[in-house]
PDB file of C-alpha atoms and ligand atoms in Angstrom:
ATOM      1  CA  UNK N   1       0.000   0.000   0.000  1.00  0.00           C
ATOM      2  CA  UNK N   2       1.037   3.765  -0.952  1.00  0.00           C
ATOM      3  CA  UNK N   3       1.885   5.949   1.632  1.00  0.00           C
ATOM      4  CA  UNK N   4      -0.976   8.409   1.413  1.00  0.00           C
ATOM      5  CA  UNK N   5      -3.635   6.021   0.606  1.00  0.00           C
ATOM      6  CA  UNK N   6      -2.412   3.940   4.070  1.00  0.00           C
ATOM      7  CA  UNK N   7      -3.290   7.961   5.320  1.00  0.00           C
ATOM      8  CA  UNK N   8      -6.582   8.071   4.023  1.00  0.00           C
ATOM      9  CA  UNK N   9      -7.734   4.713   5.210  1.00  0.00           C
ATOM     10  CA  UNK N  10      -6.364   5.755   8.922  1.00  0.00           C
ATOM     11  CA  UNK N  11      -8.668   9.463   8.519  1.00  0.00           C
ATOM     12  CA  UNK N  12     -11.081   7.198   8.514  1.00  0.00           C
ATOM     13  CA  UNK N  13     -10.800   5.622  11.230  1.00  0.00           C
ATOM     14  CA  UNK N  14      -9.733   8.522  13.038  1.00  0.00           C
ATOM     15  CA  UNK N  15     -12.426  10.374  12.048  1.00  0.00           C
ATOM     16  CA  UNK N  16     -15.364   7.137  12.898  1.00  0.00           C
ATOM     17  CA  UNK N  17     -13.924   7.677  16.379  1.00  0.00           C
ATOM     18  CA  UNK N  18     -14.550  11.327  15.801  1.00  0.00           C
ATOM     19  CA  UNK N  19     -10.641  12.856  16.124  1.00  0.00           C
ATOM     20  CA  UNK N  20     -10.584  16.239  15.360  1.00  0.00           C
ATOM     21  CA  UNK N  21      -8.225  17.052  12.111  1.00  0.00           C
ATOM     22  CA  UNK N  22      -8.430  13.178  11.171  1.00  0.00           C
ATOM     23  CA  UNK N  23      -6.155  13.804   8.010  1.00  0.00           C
ATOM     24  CA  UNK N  24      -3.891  15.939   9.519  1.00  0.00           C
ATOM     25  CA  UNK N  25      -3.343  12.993  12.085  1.00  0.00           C
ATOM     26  CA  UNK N  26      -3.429  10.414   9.847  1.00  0.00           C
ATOM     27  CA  UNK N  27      -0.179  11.721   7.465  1.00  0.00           C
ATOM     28  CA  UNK N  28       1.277  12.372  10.819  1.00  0.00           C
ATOM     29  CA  UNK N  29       0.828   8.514  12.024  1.00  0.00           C
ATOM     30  CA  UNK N  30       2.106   7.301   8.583  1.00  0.00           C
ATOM     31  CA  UNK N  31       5.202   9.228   8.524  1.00  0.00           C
ATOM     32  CA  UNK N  32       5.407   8.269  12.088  1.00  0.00           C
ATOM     33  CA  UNK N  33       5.209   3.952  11.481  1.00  0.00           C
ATOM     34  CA  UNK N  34       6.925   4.454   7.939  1.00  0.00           C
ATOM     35  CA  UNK N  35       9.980   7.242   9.330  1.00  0.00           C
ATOM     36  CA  UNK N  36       8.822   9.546   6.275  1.00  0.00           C
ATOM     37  CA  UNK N  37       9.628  12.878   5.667  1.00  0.00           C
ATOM     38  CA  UNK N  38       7.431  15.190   4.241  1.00  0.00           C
ATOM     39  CA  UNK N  39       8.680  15.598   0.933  1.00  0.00           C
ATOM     40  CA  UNK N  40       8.785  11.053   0.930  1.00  0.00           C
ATOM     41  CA  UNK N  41       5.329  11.104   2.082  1.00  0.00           C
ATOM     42  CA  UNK N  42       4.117  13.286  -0.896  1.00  0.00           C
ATOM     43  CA  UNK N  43       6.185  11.378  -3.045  1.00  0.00           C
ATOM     44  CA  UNK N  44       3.668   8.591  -2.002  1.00  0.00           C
ATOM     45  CA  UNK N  45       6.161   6.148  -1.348  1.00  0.00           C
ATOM     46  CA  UNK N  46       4.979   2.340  -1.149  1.00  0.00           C
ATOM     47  CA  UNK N  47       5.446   1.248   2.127  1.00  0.00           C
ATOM     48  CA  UNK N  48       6.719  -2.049   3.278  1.00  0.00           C
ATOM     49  CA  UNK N  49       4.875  -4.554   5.207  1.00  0.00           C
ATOM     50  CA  UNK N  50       6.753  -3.508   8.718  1.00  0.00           C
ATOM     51  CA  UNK N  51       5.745   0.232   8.373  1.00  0.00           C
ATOM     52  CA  UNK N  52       1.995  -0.995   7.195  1.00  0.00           C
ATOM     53  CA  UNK N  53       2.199  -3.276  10.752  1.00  0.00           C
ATOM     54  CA  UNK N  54       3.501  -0.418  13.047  1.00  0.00           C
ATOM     55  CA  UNK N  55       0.873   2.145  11.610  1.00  0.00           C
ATOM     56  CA  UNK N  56      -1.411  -0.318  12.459  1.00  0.00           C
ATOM     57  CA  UNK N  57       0.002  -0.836  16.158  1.00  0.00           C
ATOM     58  CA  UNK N  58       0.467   3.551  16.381  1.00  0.00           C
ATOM     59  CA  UNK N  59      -3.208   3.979  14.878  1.00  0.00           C
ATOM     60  CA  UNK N  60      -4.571   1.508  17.539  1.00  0.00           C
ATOM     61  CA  UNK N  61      -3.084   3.651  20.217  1.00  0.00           C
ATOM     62  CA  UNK N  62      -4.651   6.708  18.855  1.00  0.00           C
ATOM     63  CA  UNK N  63      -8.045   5.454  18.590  1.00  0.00           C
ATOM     64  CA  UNK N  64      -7.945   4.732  22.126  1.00  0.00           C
ATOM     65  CA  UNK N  65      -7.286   8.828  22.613  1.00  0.00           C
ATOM     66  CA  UNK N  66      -3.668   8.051  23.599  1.00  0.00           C
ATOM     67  CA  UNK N  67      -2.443  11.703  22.751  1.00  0.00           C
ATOM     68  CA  UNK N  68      -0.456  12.054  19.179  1.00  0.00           C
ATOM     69  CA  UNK N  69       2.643  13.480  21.614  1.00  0.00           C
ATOM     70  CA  UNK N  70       2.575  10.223  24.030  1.00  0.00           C
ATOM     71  CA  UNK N  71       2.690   8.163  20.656  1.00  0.00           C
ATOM     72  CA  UNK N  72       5.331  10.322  19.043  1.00  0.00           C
ATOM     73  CA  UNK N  73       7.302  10.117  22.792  1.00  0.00           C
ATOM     74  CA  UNK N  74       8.223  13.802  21.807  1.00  0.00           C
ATOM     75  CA  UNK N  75       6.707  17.574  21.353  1.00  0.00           C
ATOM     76  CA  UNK N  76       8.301  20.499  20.318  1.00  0.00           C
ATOM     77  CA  UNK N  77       8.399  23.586  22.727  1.00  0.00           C
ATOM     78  CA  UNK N  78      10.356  26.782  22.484  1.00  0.00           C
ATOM     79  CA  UNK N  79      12.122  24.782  18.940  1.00  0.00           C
ATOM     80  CA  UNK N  80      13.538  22.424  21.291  1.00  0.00           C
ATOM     81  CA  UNK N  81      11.738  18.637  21.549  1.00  0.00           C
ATOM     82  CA  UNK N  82      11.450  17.501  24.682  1.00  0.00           C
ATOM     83  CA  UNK N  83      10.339  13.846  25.824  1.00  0.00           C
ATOM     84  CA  UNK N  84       7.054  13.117  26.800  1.00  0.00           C
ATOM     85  CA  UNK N  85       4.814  10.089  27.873  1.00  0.00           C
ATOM     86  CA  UNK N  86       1.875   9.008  30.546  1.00  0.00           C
ATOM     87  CA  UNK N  87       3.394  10.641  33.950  1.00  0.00           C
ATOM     88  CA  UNK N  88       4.030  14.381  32.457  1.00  0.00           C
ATOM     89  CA  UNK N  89       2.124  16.894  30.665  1.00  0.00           C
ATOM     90  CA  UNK N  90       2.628  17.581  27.147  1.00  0.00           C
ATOM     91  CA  UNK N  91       3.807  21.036  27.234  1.00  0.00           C
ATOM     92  CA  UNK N  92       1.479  23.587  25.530  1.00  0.00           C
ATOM     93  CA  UNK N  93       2.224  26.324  23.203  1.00  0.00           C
ATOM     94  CA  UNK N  94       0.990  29.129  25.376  1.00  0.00           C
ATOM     95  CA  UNK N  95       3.711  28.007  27.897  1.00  0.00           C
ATOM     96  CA  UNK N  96       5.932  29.209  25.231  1.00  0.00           C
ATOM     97  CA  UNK N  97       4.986  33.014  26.295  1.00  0.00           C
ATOM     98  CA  UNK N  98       5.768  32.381  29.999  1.00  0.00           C
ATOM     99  CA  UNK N  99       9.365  31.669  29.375  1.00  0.00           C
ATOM    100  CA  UNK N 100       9.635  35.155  27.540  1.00  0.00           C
ATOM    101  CA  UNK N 101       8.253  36.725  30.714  1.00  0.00           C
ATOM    102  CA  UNK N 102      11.479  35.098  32.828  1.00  0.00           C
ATOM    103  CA  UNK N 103      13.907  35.407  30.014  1.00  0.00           C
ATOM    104  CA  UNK N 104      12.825  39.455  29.612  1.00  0.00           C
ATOM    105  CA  UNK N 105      13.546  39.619  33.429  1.00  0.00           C
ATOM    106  CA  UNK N 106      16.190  37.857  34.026  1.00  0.00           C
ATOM    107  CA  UNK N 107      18.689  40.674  32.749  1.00  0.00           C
ATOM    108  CA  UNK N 108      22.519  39.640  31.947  1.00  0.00           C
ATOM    109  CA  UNK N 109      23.235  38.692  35.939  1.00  0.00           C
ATOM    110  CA  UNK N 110      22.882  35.184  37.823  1.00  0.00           C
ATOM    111  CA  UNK N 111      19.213  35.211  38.654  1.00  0.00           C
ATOM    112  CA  UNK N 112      17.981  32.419  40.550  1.00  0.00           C
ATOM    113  CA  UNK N 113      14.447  30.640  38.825  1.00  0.00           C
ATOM    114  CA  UNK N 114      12.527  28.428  40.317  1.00  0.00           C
ATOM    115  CA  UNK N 115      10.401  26.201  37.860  1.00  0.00           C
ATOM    116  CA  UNK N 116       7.446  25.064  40.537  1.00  0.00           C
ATOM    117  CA  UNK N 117       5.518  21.971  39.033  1.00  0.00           C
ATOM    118  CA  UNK N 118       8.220  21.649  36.040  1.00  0.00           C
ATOM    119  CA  UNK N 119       6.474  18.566  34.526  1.00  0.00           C
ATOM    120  CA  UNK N 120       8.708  17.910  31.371  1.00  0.00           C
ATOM    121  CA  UNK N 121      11.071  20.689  32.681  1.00  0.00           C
ATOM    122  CA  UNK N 122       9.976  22.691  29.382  1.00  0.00           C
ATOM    123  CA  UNK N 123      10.118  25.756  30.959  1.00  0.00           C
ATOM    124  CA  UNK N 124      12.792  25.096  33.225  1.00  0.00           C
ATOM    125  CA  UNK N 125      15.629  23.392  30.336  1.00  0.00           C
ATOM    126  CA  UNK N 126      14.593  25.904  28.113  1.00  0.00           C
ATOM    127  CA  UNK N 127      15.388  29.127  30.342  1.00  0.00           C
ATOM    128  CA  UNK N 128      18.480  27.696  31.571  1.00  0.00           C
ATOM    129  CA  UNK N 129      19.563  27.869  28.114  1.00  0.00           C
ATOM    130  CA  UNK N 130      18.360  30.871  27.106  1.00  0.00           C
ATOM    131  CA  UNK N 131      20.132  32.480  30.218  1.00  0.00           C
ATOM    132  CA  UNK N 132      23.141  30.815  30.550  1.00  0.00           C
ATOM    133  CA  UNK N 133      24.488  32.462  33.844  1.00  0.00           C
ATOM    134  CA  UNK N 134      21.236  31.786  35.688  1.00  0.00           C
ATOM    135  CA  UNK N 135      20.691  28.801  38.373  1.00  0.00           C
ATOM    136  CA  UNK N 136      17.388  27.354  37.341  1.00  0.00           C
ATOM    137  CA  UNK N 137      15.948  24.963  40.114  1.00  0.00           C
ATOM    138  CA  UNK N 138      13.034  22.480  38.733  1.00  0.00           C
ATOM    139  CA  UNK N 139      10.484  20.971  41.423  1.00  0.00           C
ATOM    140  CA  UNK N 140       7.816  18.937  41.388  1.00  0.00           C
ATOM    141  CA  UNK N 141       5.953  16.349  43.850  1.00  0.00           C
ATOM    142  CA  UNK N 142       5.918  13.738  41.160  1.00  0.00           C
ATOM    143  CA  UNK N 143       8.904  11.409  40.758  1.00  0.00           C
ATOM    144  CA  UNK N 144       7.389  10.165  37.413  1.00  0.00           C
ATOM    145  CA  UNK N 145       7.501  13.909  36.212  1.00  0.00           C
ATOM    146  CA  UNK N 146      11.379  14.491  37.696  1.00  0.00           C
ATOM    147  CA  UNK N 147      12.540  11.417  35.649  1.00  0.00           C
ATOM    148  CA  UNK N 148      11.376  13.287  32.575  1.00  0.00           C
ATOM    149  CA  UNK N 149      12.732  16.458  33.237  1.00  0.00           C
ATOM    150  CA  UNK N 150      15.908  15.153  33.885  1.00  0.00           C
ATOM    151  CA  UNK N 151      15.883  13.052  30.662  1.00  0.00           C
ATOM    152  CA  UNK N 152      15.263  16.534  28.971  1.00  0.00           C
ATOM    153  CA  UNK N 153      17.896  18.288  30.422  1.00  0.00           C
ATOM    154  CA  UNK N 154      20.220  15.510  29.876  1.00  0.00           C
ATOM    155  CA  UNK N 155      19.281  15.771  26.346  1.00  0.00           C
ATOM    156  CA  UNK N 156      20.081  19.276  25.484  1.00  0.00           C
ATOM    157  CA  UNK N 157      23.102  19.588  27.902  1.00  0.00           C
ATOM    158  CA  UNK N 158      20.933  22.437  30.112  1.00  0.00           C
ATOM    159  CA  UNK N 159      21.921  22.864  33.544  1.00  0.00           C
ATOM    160  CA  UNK N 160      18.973  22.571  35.886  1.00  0.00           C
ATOM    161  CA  UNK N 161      18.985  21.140  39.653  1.00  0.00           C
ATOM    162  CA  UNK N 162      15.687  19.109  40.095  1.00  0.00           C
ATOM    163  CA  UNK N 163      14.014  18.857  43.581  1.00  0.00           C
ATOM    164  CA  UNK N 164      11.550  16.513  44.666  1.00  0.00           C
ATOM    165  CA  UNK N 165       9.155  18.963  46.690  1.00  0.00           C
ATOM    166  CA  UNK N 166       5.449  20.594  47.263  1.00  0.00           C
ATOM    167  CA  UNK N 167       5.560  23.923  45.152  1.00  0.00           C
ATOM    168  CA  UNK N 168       8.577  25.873  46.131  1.00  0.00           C
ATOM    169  CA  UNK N 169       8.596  25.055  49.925  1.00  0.00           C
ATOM    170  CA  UNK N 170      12.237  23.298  48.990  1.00  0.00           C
ATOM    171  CA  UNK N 171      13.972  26.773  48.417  1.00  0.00           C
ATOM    172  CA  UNK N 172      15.517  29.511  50.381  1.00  0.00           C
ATOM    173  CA  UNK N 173      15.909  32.052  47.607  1.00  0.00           C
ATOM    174  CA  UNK N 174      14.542  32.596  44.762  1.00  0.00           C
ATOM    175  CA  UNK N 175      14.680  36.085  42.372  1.00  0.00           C
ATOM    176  CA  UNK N 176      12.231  34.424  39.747  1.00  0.00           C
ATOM    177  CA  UNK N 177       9.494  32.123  39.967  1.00  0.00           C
ATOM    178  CA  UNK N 178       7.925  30.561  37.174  1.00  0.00           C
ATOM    179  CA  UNK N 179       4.729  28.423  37.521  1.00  0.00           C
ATOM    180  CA  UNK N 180       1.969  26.393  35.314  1.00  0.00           C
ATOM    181  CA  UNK N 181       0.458  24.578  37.575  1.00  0.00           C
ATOM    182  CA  UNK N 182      -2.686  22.614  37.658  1.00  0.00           C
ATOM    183  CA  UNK N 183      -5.677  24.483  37.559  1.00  0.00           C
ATOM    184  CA  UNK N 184      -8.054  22.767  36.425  1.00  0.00           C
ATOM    185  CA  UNK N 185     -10.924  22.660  38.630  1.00  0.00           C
ATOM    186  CA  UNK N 186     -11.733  18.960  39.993  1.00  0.00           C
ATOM    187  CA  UNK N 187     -15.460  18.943  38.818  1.00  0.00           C
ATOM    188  CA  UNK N 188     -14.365  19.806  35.228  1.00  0.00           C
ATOM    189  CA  UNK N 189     -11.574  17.448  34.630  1.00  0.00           C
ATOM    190  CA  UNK N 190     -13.999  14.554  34.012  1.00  0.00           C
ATOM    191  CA  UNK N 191     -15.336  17.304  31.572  1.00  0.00           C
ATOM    192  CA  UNK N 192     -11.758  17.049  29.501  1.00  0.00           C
ATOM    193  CA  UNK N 193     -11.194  15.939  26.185  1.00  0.00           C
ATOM    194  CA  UNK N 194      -9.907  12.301  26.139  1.00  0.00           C
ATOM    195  CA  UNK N 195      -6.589  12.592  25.270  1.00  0.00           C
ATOM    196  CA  UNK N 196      -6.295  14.941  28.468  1.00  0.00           C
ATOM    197  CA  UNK N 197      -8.876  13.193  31.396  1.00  0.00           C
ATOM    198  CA  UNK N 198      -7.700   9.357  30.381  1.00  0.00           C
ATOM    199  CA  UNK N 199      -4.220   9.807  29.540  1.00  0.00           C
ATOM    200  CA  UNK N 200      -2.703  13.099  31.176  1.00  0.00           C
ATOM    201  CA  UNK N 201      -1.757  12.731  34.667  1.00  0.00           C
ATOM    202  CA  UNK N 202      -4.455  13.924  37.545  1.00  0.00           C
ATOM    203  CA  UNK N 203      -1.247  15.583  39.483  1.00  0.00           C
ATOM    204  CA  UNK N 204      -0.582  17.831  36.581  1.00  0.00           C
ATOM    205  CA  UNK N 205      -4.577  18.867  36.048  1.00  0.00           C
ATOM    206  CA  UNK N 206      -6.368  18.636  38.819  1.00  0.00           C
ATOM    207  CA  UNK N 207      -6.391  22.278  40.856  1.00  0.00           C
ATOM    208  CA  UNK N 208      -8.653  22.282  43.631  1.00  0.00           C
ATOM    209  CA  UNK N 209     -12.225  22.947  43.498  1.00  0.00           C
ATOM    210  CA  UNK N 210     -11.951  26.165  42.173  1.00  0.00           C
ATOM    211  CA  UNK N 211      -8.694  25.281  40.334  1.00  0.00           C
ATOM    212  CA  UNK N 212      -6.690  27.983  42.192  1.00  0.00           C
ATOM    213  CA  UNK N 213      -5.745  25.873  45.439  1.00  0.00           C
ATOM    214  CA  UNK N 214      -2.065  25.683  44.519  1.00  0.00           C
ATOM    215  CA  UNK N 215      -1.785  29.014  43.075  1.00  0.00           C
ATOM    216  CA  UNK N 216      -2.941  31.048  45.814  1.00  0.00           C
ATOM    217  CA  UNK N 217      -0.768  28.706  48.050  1.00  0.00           C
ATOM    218  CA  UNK N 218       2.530  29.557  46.009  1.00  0.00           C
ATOM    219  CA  UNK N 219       1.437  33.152  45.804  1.00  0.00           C
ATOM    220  CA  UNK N 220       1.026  33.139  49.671  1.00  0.00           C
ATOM    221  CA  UNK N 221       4.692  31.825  49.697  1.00  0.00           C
ATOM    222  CA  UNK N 222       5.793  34.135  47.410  1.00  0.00           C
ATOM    223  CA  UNK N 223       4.377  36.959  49.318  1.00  0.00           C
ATOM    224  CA  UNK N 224       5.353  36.238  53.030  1.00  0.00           C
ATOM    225  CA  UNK N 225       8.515  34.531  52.415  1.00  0.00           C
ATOM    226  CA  UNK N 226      10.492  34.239  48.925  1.00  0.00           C
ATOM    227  CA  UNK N 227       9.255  37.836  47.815  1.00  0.00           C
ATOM    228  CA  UNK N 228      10.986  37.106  43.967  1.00  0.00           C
ATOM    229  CA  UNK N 229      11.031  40.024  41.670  1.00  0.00           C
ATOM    230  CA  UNK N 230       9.089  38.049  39.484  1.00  0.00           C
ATOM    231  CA  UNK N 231       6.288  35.375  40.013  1.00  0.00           C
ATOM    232  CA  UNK N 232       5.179  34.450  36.359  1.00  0.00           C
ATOM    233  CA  UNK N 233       1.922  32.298  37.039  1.00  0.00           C
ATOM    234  CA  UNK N 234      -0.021  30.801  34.102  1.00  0.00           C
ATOM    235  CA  UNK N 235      -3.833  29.996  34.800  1.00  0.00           C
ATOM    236  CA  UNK N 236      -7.238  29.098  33.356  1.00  0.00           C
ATOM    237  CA  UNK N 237      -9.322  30.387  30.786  1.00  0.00           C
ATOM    238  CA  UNK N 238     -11.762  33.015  32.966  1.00  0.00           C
ATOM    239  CA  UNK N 239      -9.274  32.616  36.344  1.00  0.00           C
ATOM    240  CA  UNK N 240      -6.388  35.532  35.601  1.00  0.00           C
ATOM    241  CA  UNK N 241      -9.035  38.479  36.995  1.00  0.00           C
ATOM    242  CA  UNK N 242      -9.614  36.401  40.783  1.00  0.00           C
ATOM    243  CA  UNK N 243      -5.778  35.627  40.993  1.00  0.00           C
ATOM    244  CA  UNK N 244      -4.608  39.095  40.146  1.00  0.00           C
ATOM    245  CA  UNK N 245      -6.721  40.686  42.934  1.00  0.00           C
ATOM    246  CA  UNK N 246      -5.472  37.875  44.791  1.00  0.00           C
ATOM    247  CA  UNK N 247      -1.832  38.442  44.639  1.00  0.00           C
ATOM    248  CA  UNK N 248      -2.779  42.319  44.897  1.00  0.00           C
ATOM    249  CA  UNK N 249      -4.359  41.802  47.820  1.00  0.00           C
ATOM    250  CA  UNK N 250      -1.189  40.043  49.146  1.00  0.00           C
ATOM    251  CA  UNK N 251       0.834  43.320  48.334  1.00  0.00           C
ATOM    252  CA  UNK N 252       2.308  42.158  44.779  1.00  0.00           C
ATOM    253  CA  UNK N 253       2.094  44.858  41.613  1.00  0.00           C
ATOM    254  CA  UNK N 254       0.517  42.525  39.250  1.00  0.00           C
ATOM    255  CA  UNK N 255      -0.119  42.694  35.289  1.00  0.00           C
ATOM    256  CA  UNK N 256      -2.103  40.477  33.401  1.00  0.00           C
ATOM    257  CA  UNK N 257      -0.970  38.754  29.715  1.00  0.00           C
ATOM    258  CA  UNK N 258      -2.853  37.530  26.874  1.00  0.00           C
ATOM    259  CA  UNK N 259      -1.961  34.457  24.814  1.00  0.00           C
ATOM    260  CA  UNK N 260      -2.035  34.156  21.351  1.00  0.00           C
ATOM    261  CA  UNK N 261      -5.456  33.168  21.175  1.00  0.00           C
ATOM    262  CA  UNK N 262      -6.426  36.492  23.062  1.00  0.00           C
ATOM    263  CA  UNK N 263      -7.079  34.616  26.439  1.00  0.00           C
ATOM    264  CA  UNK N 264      -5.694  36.298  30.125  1.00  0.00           C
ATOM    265  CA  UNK N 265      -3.288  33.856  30.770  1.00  0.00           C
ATOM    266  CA  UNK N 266      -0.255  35.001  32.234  1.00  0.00           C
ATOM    267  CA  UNK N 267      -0.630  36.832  36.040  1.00  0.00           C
ATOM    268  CA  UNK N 268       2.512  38.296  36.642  1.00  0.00           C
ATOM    269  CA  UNK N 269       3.620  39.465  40.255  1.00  0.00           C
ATOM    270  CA  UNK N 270       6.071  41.658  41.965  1.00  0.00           C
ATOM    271  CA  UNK N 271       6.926  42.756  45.238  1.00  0.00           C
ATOM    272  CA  UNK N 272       9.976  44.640  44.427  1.00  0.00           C
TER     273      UNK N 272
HETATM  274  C1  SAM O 301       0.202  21.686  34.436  1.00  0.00           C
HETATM  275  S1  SAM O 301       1.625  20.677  34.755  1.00  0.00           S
HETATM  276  C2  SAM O 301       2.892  21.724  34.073  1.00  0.00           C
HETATM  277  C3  SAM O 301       4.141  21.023  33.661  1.00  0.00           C
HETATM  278  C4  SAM O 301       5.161  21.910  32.947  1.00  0.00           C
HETATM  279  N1  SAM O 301       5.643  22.965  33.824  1.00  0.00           N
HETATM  280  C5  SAM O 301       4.569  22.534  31.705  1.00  0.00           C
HETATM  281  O1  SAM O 301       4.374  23.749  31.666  1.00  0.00           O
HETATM  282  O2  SAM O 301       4.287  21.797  30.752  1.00  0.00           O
HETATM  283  C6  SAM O 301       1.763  20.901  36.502  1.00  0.00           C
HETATM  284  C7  SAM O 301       2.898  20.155  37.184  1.00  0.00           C
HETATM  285  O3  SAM O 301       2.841  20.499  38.581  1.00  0.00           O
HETATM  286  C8  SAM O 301       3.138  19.349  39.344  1.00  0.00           C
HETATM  287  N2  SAM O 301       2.569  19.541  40.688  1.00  0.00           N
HETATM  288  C9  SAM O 301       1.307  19.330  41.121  1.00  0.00           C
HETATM  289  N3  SAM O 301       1.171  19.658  42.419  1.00  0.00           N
HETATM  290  C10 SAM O 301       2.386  20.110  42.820  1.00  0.00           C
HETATM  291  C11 SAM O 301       2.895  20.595  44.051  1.00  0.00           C
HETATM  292  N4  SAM O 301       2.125  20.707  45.155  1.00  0.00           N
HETATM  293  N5  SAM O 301       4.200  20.946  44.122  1.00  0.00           N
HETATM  294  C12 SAM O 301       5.017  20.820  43.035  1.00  0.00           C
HETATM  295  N6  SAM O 301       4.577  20.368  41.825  1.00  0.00           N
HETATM  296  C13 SAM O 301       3.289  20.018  41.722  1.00  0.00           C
HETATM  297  C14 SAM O 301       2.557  18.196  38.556  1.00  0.00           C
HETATM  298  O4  SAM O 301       3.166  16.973  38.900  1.00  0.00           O
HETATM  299  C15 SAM O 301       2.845  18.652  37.122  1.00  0.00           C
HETATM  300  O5  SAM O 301       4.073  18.130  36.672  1.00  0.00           O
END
């Protein structure tokens, strides 16, 4: 079988089990199974009998929602790819614009940054690349997640420390603090899209019942003990207004970021 009718055949499928963009996922799969390129794939190569077994085995997966990133074992962030699988969050694009805020602070000296709830350690391998003199601390209370982040930083040389710890109770010091947490709140995860409420990990979504628990308990940190010049906090669709007047109310100057999609998504808070 051709490459791109093997595609068409998995659409399909993909899109009986209603998958949104099933052709888009489907080229994606058969490159995937067959190790295409793009250029090879439109070239609608014939592909052998081991590539037409594994696209089999990855399209399986997929139909059961197991996200395209888990499948791939990789997504892109910042132009770097980092590893991924059932244990850590993929990382999402709009993280992307939180690492500008800490990179556009942290100036040419030896900041300290705290990554609290580093997942992957996206946010923390990227910015300790992107600002070589600074010490960049990763924690989170998942061991699953620390394996990962060390795997990433391993992988593009980046010096991080990772701490096993409860946001950043672990840490003396810190000048920035960077933060996606979970913030989901509990009675909508079962609400989720598939690929997130089966196969991403409850520790990473899950943020209380209003999905602000662990956000107002790291800005309550922040504010009585670490004071950082910067505490760059992404949230929920609808959640930056109540966590802005809540770090205000804790004595930080806050401003509020959009994403690319227009959303408030980044709270950011000082208290120097
Ligand atoms: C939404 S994920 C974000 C992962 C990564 N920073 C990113 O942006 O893709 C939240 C992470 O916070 C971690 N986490 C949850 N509760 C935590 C806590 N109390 N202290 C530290 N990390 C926590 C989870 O294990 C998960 O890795």
């Amino acid at each position: 079988m051709r490459a791109r009718a093997a595609a068409r055949a998995a659409a399909a499928e993909l899109a009986r089990e209603g998958i949104p963009d099933p052709e888009f996922e489907a080229e994606y799969l058969v490159r995937q199974a067959a190790g295409l390129t793009r250029a090879q794939y439109f070239a609608d190569v014939e592909l052998p009998a081991s590539a037409q077994a594994r696209l089999r085995e990855l399209l399986d997966r997929r139909l059961q929602r197991e996200p395209a990133a888990y499948i791939a074992g990789t997504r892109e962030f910042y132009g770097l790819d980092f590893d991924v699988g059932p244990g850590v969050l993929v990382p999402r694009p709009e993280t992307e614009l939180l690492v500008d805020a800490v990179l556009r602070e942290c100036g040419p000296g030896g900041a300290t940054i705290i990554d609290a709830g580093t997942g992957s350690g996206c946010i923390a391998v990227t910015v300790a690349l992107r600002a070589p003199g600074a010490y960049v601390v990763g924690v989170d209370v998942s061991g699953d997640a620390l394996r990962v982040a060390r795997r990433n930083a391993r992988r593009h040389g980046a010096a991080v420390a990772f701490v096993r710890g409860d946001l950043a109770t672990a840490i003396r010091a810190a000048d920035i603090v960077a933060a996606n947490l979970p913030y989901i709140p509990s009675e909508e995860v079962v609400e989720l899209e598939p690929e997130v409420r089966y196969w991403e990990p409850a520790v990473a979504l899950d943020g209380g019942p209003d999905g602000t628990v662990l956000i107002r308990r790291l800005i309550d940190d922040c504010s009585t003990r670490l004071r950082p010049r910067l505490l760059a906090l992404e949230v929920g669709f609808g959640q930056a207004g109540d966590v802005a007047a809540y770090a205000a109310a804790n004595g930080a100057r806050v401003e509020v970021a959009k994403d690319l999609a227009g959303i408030d998504r980044h709270v950011l808070c000082r208290w120097t």
